[in-house]
Short mmCIF file of C-alpha atoms in Angstrom, two decimals:
data_model
loop_
_atom_site.label_atom_id
_atom_site.label_comp_id
_atom_site.label_asym_id
_atom_site.label_seq_id
_atom_site.Cartn_x
_atom_site.Cartn_y
_atom_site.Cartn_z
CA UNK A 1 107.08 99.44 106.36
CA UNK A 2 103.85 99.11 108.41
CA UNK A 3 101.17 97.96 105.91
CA UNK A 4 97.16 98.26 105.85
CA UNK A 5 95.22 97.38 109.40
CA UNK A 6 95.39 93.97 110.80
CA UNK A 7 91.98 92.45 112.15
CA UNK A 8 91.96 89.51 114.64
CA UNK A 9 89.61 88.54 117.81
CA UNK A 10 89.90 89.99 121.10
CA UNK A 11 90.27 86.49 122.14
CA UNK A 12 93.63 86.08 120.43
CA UNK A 13 94.98 89.08 122.09
CA UNK A 14 94.09 87.73 125.26
CA UNK A 15 95.41 84.11 124.59
CA UNK A 16 98.51 84.77 122.72
CA UNK A 17 99.43 88.36 123.11
CA UNK A 18 103.16 88.39 122.39
CA UNK A 19 102.38 87.02 118.85
CA UNK A 20 99.12 89.44 118.59
CA UNK A 21 100.85 92.61 119.21
CA UNK A 22 104.05 91.53 117.10
CA UNK A 23 101.57 92.27 114.50
CA UNK A 24 101.80 95.99 115.12
CA UNK A 25 105.20 95.83 113.50
CA UNK A 26 103.45 95.05 109.96
CA UNK A 27 100.53 96.95 110.70
CA UNK A 28 99.73 100.66 111.59
CA UNK A 29 96.87 99.45 113.77
CA UNK A 30 95.33 96.20 114.84
CA UNK A 31 91.58 95.41 114.62
CA UNK A 32 90.30 93.95 117.71
CA UNK A 33 87.14 92.05 117.28
CA UNK A 34 84.74 91.43 120.40
CA UNK A 35 81.49 89.52 120.61
CA UNK A 36 80.25 91.12 123.61
CA UNK A 37 80.86 94.82 122.77
CA UNK A 38 82.27 97.18 119.92
CA UNK A 39 85.17 96.77 118.11
CA UNK A 40 88.50 98.06 119.68
CA UNK A 41 91.37 99.27 117.61
CA UNK A 42 94.83 98.87 119.07
CA UNK A 43 97.91 100.89 118.14
CA UNK A 44 101.26 102.25 119.65
CA UNK A 45 101.12 105.46 121.49
CA UNK A 46 103.55 107.20 119.23
CA UNK A 47 101.36 106.24 116.14
CA UNK A 48 98.49 107.70 117.93
CA UNK A 49 100.66 110.68 118.47
CA UNK A 50 101.72 111.01 114.86
CA UNK A 51 97.84 110.83 114.01
CA UNK A 52 97.19 113.65 116.28
CA UNK A 53 99.95 115.60 115.00
CA UNK A 54 98.90 115.40 111.52
CA UNK A 55 95.40 116.15 112.13
CA UNK A 56 96.09 119.32 114.21
CA UNK A 57 99.02 120.55 111.92
CA UNK A 58 95.95 120.45 109.27
CA UNK A 59 93.40 121.85 110.95
CA UNK A 60 95.51 124.66 112.07
CA UNK A 61 96.67 124.98 108.60
CA UNK A 62 92.95 125.40 107.14
CA UNK A 63 92.07 127.30 109.72
CA UNK A 64 94.59 129.96 109.11
CA UNK A 65 94.05 129.89 105.49
CA UNK A 66 90.41 130.28 105.93
CA UNK A 67 91.10 133.69 108.28
CA UNK A 68 94.00 135.29 106.49
CA UNK A 69 93.89 135.04 102.81
CA UNK A 70 91.61 137.02 100.98
CA UNK A 71 89.05 134.78 98.48
CA UNK A 72 90.12 131.89 100.98
CA UNK A 73 86.62 130.99 101.74
CA UNK A 74 85.10 130.83 98.09
CA UNK A 75 87.89 128.72 97.59
CA UNK A 76 86.61 126.31 100.30
CA UNK A 77 83.42 126.35 98.87
CA UNK A 78 84.75 125.53 95.70
CA UNK A 79 86.79 122.40 96.99
CA UNK A 80 84.00 121.10 99.48
CA UNK A 81 81.90 119.47 96.78
CA UNK A 82 85.17 117.27 96.09
CA UNK A 83 85.74 116.13 99.54
CA UNK A 84 81.95 116.21 100.75
CA UNK A 85 80.04 115.21 97.58
CA UNK A 86 76.77 115.38 99.15
CA UNK A 87 77.22 119.72 100.02
CA UNK A 88 75.57 119.42 96.37
CA UNK A 89 72.03 119.03 98.00
CA UNK A 90 72.58 122.17 100.40
CA UNK A 91 71.17 125.34 99.94
CA UNK A 92 73.84 127.86 98.96
CA UNK A 93 73.21 129.75 102.19
CA UNK A 94 74.09 126.26 104.12
CA UNK A 95 77.10 125.75 102.38
CA UNK A 96 78.91 128.37 103.48
CA UNK A 97 77.66 128.15 106.82
CA UNK A 98 78.91 124.55 106.88
CA UNK A 99 82.27 125.73 105.70
CA UNK A 100 82.50 127.94 108.68
CA UNK A 101 81.21 125.55 111.25
CA UNK A 102 83.65 123.11 109.68
CA UNK A 103 86.63 125.36 109.92
CA UNK A 104 85.53 126.84 113.42
CA UNK A 105 84.41 123.31 115.22
CA UNK A 106 87.94 121.69 113.99
CA UNK A 107 90.02 124.40 115.85
CA UNK A 108 87.83 123.93 118.87
CA UNK A 109 88.25 120.00 118.44
CA UNK A 110 91.87 120.37 118.04
CA UNK A 111 92.63 122.77 121.33
CA UNK A 112 90.85 120.21 123.25
CA UNK A 113 92.38 117.16 121.49
CA UNK A 114 89.35 115.47 120.76
CA UNK A 115 87.91 115.38 117.25
CA UNK A 116 84.27 113.56 117.95
CA UNK A 117 82.37 116.90 117.72
CA UNK A 118 83.77 117.52 114.21
CA UNK A 119 82.62 113.23 113.74
CA UNK A 120 79.58 114.56 114.97
CA UNK A 121 78.99 117.83 112.89
CA UNK A 122 80.16 116.29 109.52
CA UNK A 123 77.40 113.37 110.40
CA UNK A 124 74.29 116.08 111.35
CA UNK A 125 75.42 118.27 108.19
CA UNK A 126 75.13 115.08 106.08
CA UNK A 127 71.99 113.97 107.51
CA UNK A 128 70.70 117.78 106.49
CA UNK A 129 71.63 117.03 102.84
CA UNK A 130 69.94 113.80 102.86
CA UNK A 131 66.86 115.70 103.65
CA UNK A 132 67.51 118.05 100.80
CA UNK A 133 67.98 115.23 98.43
CA UNK A 134 64.59 113.72 99.05
CA UNK A 135 61.88 116.17 97.60
CA UNK A 136 58.93 114.14 99.77
CA UNK A 137 61.18 114.26 103.03
CA UNK A 138 61.86 117.67 102.79
CA UNK A 139 58.30 118.90 101.96
CA UNK A 140 57.36 116.50 104.95
CA UNK A 141 59.67 117.91 107.68
CA UNK A 142 59.49 121.62 106.44
CA UNK A 143 55.40 121.78 106.07
CA UNK A 144 53.61 123.71 108.98
CA UNK A 145 51.60 120.80 110.44
CA UNK A 146 49.83 123.86 112.17
CA UNK A 147 50.01 122.30 115.48
CA UNK A 148 52.20 122.94 118.78
CA UNK A 149 53.10 119.49 120.05
CA UNK A 150 54.15 120.72 123.31
CA UNK A 151 57.64 120.37 124.67
CA UNK A 152 59.88 117.92 123.85
CA UNK A 153 61.08 115.39 126.20
CA UNK A 154 64.57 115.54 127.47
CA UNK A 155 66.14 112.56 125.33
CA UNK A 156 68.50 111.77 129.11
CA UNK A 157 65.17 111.20 130.67
CA UNK A 158 63.77 109.26 127.86
CA UNK A 159 64.52 105.62 128.38
#
């Protein structure tokens, strides 16, 4: 039965690949630390497929519940603070907008098999909640300074 994730240096995989890969029998994932880049996670294809199946099933169930059941949106709004405590800082209308966007983004991401957009959306909403949690920051960001600073540069062109 696989246990918690194990961690090794990437060089251990390169130098002792059979012994290192054998650790996947005791662990569902192997975290590979790299000196010159982002750490990697190694798992089996079967495990990755299982994980995607579970995420996809949960997404489809949440989306179906949100669309079909009367009062399901109210239930979702009621449980969001348990799953995401930071939503307590959002105005009520934004909590509703977050719930709708969460379901819609999860469905769309599942349809293409890539959850990066869900993670990005969650981080953006959490940052919004952080702004609302700080009265000084909220005031600074929501005050009209009376000036137009012109068009913002395209971030892809700024280096």
